[in-house]
PDB file of C-alpha atoms in Angstrom:
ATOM      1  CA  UNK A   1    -119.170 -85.549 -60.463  1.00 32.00           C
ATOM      2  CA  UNK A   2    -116.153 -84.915 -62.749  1.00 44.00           C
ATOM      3  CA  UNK A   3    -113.569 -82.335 -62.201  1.00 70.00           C
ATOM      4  CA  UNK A   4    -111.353 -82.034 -64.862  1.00 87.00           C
ATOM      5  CA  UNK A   5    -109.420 -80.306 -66.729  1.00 92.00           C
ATOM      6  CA  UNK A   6    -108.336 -80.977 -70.511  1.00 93.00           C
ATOM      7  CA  UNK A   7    -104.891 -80.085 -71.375  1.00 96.00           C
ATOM      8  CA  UNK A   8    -102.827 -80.563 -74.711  1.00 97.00           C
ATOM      9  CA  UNK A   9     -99.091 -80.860 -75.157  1.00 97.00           C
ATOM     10  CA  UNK A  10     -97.638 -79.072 -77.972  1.00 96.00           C
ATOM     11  CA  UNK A  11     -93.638 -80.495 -77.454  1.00 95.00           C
ATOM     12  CA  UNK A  12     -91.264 -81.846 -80.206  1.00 93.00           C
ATOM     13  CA  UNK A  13     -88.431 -83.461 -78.023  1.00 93.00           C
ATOM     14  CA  UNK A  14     -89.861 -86.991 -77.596  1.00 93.00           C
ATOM     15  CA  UNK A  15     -88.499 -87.698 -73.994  1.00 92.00           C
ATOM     16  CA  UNK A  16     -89.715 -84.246 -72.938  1.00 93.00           C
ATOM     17  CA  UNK A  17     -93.198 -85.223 -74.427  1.00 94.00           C
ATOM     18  CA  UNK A  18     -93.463 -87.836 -72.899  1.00 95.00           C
ATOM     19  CA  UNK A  19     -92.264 -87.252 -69.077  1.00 94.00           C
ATOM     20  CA  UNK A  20     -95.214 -84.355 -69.696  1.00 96.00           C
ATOM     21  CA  UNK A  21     -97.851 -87.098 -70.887  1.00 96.00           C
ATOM     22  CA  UNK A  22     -96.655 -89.118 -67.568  1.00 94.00           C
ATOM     23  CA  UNK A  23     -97.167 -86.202 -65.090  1.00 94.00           C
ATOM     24  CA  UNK A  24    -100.481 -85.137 -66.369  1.00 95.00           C
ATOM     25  CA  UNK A  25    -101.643 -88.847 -66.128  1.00 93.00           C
ATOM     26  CA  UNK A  26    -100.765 -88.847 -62.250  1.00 93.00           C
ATOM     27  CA  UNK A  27    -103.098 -86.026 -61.678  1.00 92.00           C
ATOM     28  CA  UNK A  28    -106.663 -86.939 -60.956  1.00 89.00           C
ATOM     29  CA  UNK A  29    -107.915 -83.697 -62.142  1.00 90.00           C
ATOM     30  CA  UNK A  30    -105.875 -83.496 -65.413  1.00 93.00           C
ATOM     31  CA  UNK A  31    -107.272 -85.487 -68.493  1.00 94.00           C
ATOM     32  CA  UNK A  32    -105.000 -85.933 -71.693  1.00 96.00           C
ATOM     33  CA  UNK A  33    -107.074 -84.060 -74.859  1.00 95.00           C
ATOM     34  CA  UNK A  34    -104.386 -84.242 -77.127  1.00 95.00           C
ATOM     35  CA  UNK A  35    -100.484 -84.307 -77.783  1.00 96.00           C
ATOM     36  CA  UNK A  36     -98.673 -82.464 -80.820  1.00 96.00           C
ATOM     37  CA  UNK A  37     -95.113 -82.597 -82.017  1.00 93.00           C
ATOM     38  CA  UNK A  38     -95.189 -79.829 -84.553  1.00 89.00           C
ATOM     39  CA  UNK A  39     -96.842 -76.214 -83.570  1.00 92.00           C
ATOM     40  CA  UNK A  40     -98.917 -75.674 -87.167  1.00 92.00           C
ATOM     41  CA  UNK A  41    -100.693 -79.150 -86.643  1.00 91.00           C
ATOM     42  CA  UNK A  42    -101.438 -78.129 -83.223  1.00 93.00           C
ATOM     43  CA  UNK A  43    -103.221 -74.293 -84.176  1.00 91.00           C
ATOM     44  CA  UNK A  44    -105.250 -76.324 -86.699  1.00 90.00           C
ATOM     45  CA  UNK A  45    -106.374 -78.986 -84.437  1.00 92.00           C
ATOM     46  CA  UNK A  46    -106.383 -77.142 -81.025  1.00 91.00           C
ATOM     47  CA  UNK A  47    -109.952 -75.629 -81.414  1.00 89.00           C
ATOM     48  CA  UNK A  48    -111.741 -79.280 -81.632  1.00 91.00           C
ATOM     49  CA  UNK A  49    -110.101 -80.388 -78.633  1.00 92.00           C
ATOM     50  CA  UNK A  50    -111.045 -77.347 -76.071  1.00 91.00           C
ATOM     51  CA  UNK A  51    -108.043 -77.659 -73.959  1.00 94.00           C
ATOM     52  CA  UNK A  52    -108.570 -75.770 -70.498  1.00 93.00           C
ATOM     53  CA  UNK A  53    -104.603 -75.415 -70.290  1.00 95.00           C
ATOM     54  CA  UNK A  54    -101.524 -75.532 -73.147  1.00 96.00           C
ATOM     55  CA  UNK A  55     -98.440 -77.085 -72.144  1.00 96.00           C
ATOM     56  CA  UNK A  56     -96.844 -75.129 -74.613  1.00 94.00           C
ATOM     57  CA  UNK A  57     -92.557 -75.957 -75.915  1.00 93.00           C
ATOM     58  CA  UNK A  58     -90.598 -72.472 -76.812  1.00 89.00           C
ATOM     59  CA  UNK A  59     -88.176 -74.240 -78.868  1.00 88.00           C
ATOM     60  CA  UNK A  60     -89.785 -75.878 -82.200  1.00 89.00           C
ATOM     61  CA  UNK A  61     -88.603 -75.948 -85.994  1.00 85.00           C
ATOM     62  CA  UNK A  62     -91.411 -74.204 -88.235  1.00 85.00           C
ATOM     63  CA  UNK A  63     -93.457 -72.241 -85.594  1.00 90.00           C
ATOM     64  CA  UNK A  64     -91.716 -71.482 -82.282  1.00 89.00           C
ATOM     65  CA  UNK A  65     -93.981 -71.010 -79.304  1.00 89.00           C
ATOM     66  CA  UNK A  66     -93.407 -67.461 -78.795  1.00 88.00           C
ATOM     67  CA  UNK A  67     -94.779 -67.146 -82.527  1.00 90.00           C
ATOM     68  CA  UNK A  68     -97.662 -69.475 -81.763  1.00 91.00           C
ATOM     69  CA  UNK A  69     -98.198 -67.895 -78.732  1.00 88.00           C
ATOM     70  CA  UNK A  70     -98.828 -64.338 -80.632  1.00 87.00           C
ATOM     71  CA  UNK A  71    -100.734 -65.859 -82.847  1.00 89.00           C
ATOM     72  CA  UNK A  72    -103.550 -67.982 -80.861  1.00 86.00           C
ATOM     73  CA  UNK A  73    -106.736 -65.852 -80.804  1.00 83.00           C
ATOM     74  CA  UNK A  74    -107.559 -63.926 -77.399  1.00 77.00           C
ATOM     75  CA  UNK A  75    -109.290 -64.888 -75.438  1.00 80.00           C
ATOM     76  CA  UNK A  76    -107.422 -68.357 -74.872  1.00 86.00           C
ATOM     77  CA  UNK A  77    -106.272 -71.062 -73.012  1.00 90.00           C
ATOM     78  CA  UNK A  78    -104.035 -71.269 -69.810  1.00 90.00           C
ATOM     79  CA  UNK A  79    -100.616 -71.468 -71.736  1.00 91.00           C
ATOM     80  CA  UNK A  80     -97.575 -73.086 -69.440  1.00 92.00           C
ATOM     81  CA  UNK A  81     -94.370 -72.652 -70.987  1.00 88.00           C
ATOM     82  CA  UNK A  82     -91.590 -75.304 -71.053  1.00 90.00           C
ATOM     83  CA  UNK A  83     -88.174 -74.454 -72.242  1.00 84.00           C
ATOM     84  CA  UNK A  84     -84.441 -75.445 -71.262  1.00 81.00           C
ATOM     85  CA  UNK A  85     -83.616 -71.355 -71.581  1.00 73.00           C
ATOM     86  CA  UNK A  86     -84.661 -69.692 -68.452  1.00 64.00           C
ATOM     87  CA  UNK A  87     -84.212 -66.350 -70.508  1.00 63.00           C
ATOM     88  CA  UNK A  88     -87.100 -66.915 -72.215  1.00 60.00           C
ATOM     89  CA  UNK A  89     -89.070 -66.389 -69.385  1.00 56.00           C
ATOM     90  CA  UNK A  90     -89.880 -63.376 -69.774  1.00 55.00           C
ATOM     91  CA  UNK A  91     -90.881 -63.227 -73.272  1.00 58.00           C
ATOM     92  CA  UNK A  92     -93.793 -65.552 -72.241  1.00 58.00           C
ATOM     93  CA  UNK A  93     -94.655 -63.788 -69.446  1.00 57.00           C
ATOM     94  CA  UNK A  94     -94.995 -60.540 -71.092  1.00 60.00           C
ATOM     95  CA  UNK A  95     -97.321 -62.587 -73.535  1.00 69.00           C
ATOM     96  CA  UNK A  96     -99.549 -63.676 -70.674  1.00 72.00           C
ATOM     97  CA  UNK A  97     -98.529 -67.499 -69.639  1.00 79.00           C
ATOM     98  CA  UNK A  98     -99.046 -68.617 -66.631  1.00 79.00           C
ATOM     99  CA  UNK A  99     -96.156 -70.222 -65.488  1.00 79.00           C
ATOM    100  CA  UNK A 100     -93.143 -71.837 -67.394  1.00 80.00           C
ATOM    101  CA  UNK A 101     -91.393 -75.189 -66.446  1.00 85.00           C
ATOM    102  CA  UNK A 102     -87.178 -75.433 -66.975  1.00 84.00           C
ATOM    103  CA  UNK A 103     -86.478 -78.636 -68.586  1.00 86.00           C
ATOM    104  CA  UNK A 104     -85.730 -80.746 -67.262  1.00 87.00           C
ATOM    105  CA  UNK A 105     -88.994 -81.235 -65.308  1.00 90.00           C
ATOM    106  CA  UNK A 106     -89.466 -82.415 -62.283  1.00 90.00           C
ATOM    107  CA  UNK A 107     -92.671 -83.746 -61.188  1.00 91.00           C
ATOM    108  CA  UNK A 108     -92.673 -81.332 -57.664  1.00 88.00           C
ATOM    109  CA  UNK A 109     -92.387 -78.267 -59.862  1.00 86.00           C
ATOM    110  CA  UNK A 110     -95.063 -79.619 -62.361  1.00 92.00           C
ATOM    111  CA  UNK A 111     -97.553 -79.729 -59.350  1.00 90.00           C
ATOM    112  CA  UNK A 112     -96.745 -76.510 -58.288  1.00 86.00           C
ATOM    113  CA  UNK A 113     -97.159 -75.045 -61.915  1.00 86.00           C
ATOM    114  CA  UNK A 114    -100.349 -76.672 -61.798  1.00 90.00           C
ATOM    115  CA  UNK A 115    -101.845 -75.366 -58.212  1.00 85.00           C
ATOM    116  CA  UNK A 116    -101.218 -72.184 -59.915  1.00 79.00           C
ATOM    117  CA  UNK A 117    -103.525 -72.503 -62.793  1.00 84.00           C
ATOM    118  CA  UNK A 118    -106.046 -74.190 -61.122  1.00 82.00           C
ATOM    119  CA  UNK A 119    -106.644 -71.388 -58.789  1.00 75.00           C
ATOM    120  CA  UNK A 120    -108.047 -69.805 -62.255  1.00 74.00           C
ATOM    121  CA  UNK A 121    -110.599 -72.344 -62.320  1.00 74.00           C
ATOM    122  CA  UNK A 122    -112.669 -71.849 -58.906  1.00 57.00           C
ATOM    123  CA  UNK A 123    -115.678 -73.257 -60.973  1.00 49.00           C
ATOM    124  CA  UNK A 124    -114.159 -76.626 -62.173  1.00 47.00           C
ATOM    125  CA  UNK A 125    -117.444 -78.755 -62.076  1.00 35.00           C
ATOM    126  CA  UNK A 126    -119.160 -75.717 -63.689  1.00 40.00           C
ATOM    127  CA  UNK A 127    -116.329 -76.230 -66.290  1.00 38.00           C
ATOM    128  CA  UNK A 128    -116.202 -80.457 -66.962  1.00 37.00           C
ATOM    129  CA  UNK A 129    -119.870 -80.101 -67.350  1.00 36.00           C
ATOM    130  CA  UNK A 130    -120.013 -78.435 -70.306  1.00 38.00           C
ATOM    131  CA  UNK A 131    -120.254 -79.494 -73.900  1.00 38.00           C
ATOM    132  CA  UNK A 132    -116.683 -79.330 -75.797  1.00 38.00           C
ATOM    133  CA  UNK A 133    -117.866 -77.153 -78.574  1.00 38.00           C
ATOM    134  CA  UNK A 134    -116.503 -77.926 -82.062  1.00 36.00           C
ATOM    135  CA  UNK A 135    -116.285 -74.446 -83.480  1.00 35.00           C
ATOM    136  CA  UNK A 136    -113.058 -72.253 -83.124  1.00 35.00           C
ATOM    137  CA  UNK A 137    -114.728 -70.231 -80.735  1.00 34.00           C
ATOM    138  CA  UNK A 138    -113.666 -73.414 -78.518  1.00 35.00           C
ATOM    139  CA  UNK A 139    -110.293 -72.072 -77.878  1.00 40.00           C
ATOM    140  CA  UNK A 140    -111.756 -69.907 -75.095  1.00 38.00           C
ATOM    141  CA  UNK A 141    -111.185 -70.010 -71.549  1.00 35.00           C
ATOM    142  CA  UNK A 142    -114.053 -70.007 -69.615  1.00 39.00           C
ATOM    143  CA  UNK A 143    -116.351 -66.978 -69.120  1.00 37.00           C
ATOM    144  CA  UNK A 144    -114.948 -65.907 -65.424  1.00 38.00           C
ATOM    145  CA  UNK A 145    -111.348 -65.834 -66.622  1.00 43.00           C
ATOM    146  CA  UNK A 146    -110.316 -62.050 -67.903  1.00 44.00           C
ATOM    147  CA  UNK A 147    -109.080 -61.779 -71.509  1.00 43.00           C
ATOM    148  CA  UNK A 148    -107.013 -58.765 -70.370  1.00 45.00           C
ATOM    149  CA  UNK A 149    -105.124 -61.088 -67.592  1.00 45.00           C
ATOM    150  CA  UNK A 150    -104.563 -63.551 -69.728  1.00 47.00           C
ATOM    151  CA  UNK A 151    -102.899 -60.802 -72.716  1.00 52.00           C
ATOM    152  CA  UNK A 152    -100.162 -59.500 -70.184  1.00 73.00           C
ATOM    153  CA  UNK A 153    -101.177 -56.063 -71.301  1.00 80.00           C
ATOM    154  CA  UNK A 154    -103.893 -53.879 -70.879  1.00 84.00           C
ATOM    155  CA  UNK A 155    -104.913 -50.818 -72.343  1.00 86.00           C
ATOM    156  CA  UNK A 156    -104.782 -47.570 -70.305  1.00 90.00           C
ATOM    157  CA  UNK A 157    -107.236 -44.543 -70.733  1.00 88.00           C
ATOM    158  CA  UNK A 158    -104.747 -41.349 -70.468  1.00 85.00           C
ATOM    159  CA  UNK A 159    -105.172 -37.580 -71.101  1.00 76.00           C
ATOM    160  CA  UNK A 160    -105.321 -37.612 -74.646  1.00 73.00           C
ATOM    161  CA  UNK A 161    -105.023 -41.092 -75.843  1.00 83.00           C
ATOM    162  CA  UNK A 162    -104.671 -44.716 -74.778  1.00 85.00           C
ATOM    163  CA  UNK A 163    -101.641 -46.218 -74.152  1.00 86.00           C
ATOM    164  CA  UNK A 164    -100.328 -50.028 -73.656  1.00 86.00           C
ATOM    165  CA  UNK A 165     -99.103 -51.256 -70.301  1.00 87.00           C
ATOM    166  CA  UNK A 166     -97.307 -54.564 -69.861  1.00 86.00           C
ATOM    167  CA  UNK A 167     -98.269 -56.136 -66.597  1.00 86.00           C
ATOM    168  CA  UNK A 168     -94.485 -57.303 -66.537  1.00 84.00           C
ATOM    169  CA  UNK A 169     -93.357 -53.142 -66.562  1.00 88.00           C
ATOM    170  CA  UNK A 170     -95.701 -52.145 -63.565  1.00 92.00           C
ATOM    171  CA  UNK A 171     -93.355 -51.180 -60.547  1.00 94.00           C
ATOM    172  CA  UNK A 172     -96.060 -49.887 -58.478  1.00 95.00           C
ATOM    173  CA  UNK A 173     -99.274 -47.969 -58.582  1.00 95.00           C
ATOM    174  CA  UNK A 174    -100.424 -44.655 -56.664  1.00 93.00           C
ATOM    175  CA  UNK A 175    -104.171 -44.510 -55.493  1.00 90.00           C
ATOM    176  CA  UNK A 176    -104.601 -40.599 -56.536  1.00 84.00           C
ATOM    177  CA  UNK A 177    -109.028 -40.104 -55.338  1.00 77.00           C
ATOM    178  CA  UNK A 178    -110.327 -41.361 -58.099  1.00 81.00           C
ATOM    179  CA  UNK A 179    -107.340 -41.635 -60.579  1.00 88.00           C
ATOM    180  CA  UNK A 180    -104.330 -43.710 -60.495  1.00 92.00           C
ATOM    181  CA  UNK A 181    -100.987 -42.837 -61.213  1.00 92.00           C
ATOM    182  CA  UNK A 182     -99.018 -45.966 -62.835  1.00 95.00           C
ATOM    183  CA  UNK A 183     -95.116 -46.389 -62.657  1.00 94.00           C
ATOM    184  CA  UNK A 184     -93.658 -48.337 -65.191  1.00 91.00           C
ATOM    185  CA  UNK A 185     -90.105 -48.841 -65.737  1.00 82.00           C
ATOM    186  CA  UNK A 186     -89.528 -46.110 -68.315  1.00 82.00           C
ATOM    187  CA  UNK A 187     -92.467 -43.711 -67.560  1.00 88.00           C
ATOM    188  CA  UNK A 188     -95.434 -43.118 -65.412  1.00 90.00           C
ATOM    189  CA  UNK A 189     -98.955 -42.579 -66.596  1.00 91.00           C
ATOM    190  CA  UNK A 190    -102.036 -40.800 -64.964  1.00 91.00           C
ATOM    191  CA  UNK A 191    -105.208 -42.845 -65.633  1.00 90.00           C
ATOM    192  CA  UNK A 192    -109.069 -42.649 -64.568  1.00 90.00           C
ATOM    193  CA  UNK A 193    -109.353 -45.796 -62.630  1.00 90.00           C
ATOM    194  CA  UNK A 194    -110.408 -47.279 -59.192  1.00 89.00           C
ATOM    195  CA  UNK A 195    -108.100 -49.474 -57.113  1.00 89.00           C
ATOM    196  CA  UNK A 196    -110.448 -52.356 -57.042  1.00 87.00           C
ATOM    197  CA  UNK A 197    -111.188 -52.334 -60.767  1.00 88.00           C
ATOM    198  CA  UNK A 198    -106.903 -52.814 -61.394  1.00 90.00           C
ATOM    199  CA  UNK A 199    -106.974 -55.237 -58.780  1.00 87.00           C
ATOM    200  CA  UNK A 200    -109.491 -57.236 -60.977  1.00 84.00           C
ATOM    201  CA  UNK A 201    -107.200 -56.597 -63.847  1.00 85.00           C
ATOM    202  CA  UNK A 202    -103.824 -57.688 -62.952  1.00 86.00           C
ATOM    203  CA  UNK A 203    -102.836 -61.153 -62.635  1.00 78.00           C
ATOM    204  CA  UNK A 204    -103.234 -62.669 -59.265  1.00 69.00           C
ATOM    205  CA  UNK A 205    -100.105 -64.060 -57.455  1.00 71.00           C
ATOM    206  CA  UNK A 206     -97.507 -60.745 -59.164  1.00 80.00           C
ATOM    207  CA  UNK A 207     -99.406 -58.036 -57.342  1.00 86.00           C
ATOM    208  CA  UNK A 208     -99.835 -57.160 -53.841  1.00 89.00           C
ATOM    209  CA  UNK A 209    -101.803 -54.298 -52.354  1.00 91.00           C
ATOM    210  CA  UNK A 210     -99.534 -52.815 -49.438  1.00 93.00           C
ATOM    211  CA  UNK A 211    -101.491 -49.677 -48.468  1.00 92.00           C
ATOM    212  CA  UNK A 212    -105.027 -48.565 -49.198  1.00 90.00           C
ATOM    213  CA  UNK A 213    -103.280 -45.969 -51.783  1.00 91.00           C
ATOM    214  CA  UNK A 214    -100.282 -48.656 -53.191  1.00 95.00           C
ATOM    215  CA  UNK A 215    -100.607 -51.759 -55.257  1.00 95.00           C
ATOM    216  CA  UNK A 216     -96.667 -52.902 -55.930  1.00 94.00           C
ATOM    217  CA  UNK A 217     -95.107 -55.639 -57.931  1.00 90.00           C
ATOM    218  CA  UNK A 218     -93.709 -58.533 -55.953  1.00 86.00           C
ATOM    219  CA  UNK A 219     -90.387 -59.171 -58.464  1.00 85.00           C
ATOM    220  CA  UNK A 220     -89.841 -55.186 -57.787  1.00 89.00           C
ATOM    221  CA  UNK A 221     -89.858 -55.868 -53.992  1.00 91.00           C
ATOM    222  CA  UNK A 222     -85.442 -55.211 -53.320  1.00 91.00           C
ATOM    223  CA  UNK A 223     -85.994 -55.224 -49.448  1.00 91.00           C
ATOM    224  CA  UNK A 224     -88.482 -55.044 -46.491  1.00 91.00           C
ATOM    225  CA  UNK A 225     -87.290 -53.454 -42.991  1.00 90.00           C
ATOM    226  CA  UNK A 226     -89.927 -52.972 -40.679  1.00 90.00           C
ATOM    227  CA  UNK A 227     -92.705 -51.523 -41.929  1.00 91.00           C
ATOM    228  CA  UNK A 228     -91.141 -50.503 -45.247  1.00 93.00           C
ATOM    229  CA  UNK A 229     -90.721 -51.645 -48.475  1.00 93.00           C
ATOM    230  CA  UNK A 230     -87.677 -50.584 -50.848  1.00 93.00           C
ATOM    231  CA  UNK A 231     -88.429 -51.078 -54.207  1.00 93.00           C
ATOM    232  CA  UNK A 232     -86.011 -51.739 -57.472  1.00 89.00           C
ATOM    233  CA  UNK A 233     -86.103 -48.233 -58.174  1.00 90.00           C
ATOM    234  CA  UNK A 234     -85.032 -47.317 -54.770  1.00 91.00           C
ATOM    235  CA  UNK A 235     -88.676 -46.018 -54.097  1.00 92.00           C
ATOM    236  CA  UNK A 236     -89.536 -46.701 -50.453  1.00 94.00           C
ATOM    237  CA  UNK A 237     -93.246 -47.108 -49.519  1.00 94.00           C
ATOM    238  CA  UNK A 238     -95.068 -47.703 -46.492  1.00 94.00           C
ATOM    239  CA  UNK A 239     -97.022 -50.691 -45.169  1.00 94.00           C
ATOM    240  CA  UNK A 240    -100.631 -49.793 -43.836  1.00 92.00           C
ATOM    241  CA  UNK A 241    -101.496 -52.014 -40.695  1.00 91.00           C
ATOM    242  CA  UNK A 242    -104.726 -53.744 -42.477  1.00 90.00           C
ATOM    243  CA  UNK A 243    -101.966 -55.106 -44.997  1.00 91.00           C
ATOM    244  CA  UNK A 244     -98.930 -55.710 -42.832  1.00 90.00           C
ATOM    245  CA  UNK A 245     -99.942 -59.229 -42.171  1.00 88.00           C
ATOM    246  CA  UNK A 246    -100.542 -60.268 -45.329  1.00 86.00           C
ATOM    247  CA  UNK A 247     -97.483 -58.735 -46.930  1.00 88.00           C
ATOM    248  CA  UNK A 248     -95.476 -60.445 -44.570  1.00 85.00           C
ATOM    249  CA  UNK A 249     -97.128 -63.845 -45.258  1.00 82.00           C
ATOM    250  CA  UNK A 250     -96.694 -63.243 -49.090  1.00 79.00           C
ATOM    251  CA  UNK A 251     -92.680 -61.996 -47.907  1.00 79.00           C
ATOM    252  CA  UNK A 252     -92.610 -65.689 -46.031  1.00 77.00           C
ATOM    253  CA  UNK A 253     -93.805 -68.128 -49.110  1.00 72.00           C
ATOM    254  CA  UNK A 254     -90.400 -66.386 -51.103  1.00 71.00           C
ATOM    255  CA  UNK A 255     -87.872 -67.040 -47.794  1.00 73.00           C
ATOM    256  CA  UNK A 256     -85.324 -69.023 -48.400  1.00 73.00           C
ATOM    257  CA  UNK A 257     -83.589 -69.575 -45.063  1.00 70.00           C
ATOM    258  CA  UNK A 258     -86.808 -70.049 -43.218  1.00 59.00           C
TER     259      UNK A 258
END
């Protein structure tokens, strides 16, 4: 049974194209839809093709890929970045991608950006079986994936109104009964909202739950000692003992003298 998924290269440098074209050909599970050198040929011709994931250049004349980014209906595909900035990083991250690869790309890292995404596909013979519709409504990822993950943002119920979150400006989050209180970099908001309902929200692989009342931020992890975390902030939280051993095994995968 095939297990595939289609993938489209939107990429104007020609050697960068085509060391992308070459790694996705190496992986059984990857199958070439379609490979664009200009951005506004690609958002017309995108939707006929059905990619499951958008290898997707920053840098282009006309359209950049921030710009095409913003303007590719939601829900949509599994965007990876590729760029030879590493400060644009976060712009696509606050947009929703994936991953993003720093040119120039090596095959190792290529692999791992792809592991990633295809965690997001648990279903993938579910998802080569089906007809590629031909309608725009093709652009879609498939049913189980979250068009709220896949935004970056969410929007957040609050006392009187509802207010945007970036995933990317969550330090941490307070369990609070049945409400949870949210600490972003610049504020914190109060909302109505279960633990395991947020969990469902936020992108896997940034957030890990710590304590049955704290969900934190890996990048906003500054230190672990014992059975404490500091964060950025200087906030220090403590581990519960049904997490410790999976924090610590999340802690291990980022070690660098191992």
């Amino acid at each position: 049974m095939s297990q595939t998924l289609r993938c489209a290269i939107i990429e104007d440098e020609p050697l960068a194209q085509e060391l992308l074209e070459k790694y996705v050909r190496r992986v059984s599970f990857l199958n070439l839809a379609g490979t664009f050198d200009d951005a506004i040929a690609a958002f017309t011709e995108l939707p006929a093709l059905a990619p499951h994931i958008i290898f997707l250049d920053i840098n282009m004349p006309e359209m950049t890929g921030i710009e095409f980014l913003k303007a590719l209906p939601v829900p949509h595909p599994v965007v990876i970045m590729t760029t030879a900035n590493p400060n644009h990083a976060l712009d696509g991250f606050e947009l929703g991608v994936a991953d993003y690869l720093l040119k120039p790309i090596t095959f190792d890292r290529f692999l791992k950006a792809i592991g990633r995404v295809r965690e997001r596909f648990p279903a993938m013979a579910e998802v080569s079986e089906k007809p590629v519709p031909q309608a725009a409504s093709s652009m879609a990822i498939p049913p189980q994936e979250s068009p709220v993950i896949e935004s970056g943002f969410a929007y957040f119920k609050t006392d009187k109104r509802l207010e945007q979150v970036l995933f990317s400006d969550i330090e941490y989050v307070e369990a609070l009964g049945d409400y949870l209180r949210i600490f972003l970099s610049d504020r914190n908001i109060v909302t109505h909202l279960t633990v395991k309902k947020l969990l469902e929200i936020l992108p896997a692989g940034l957030f890990v739950r710590i304590h049955r009342s704290h969900i934190v931020q890996l990048q906003h992890i500054r230190s672990m000692e014992g059975n404490m975390l500091r964060l950025s902030s200087g906030k220090e939280l403590l581990i519960g003992p049904n997490y410790r051993d999976e924090v610590r095994s999340l802690m291990k995968k980022w070690l660098a003298n191992s």
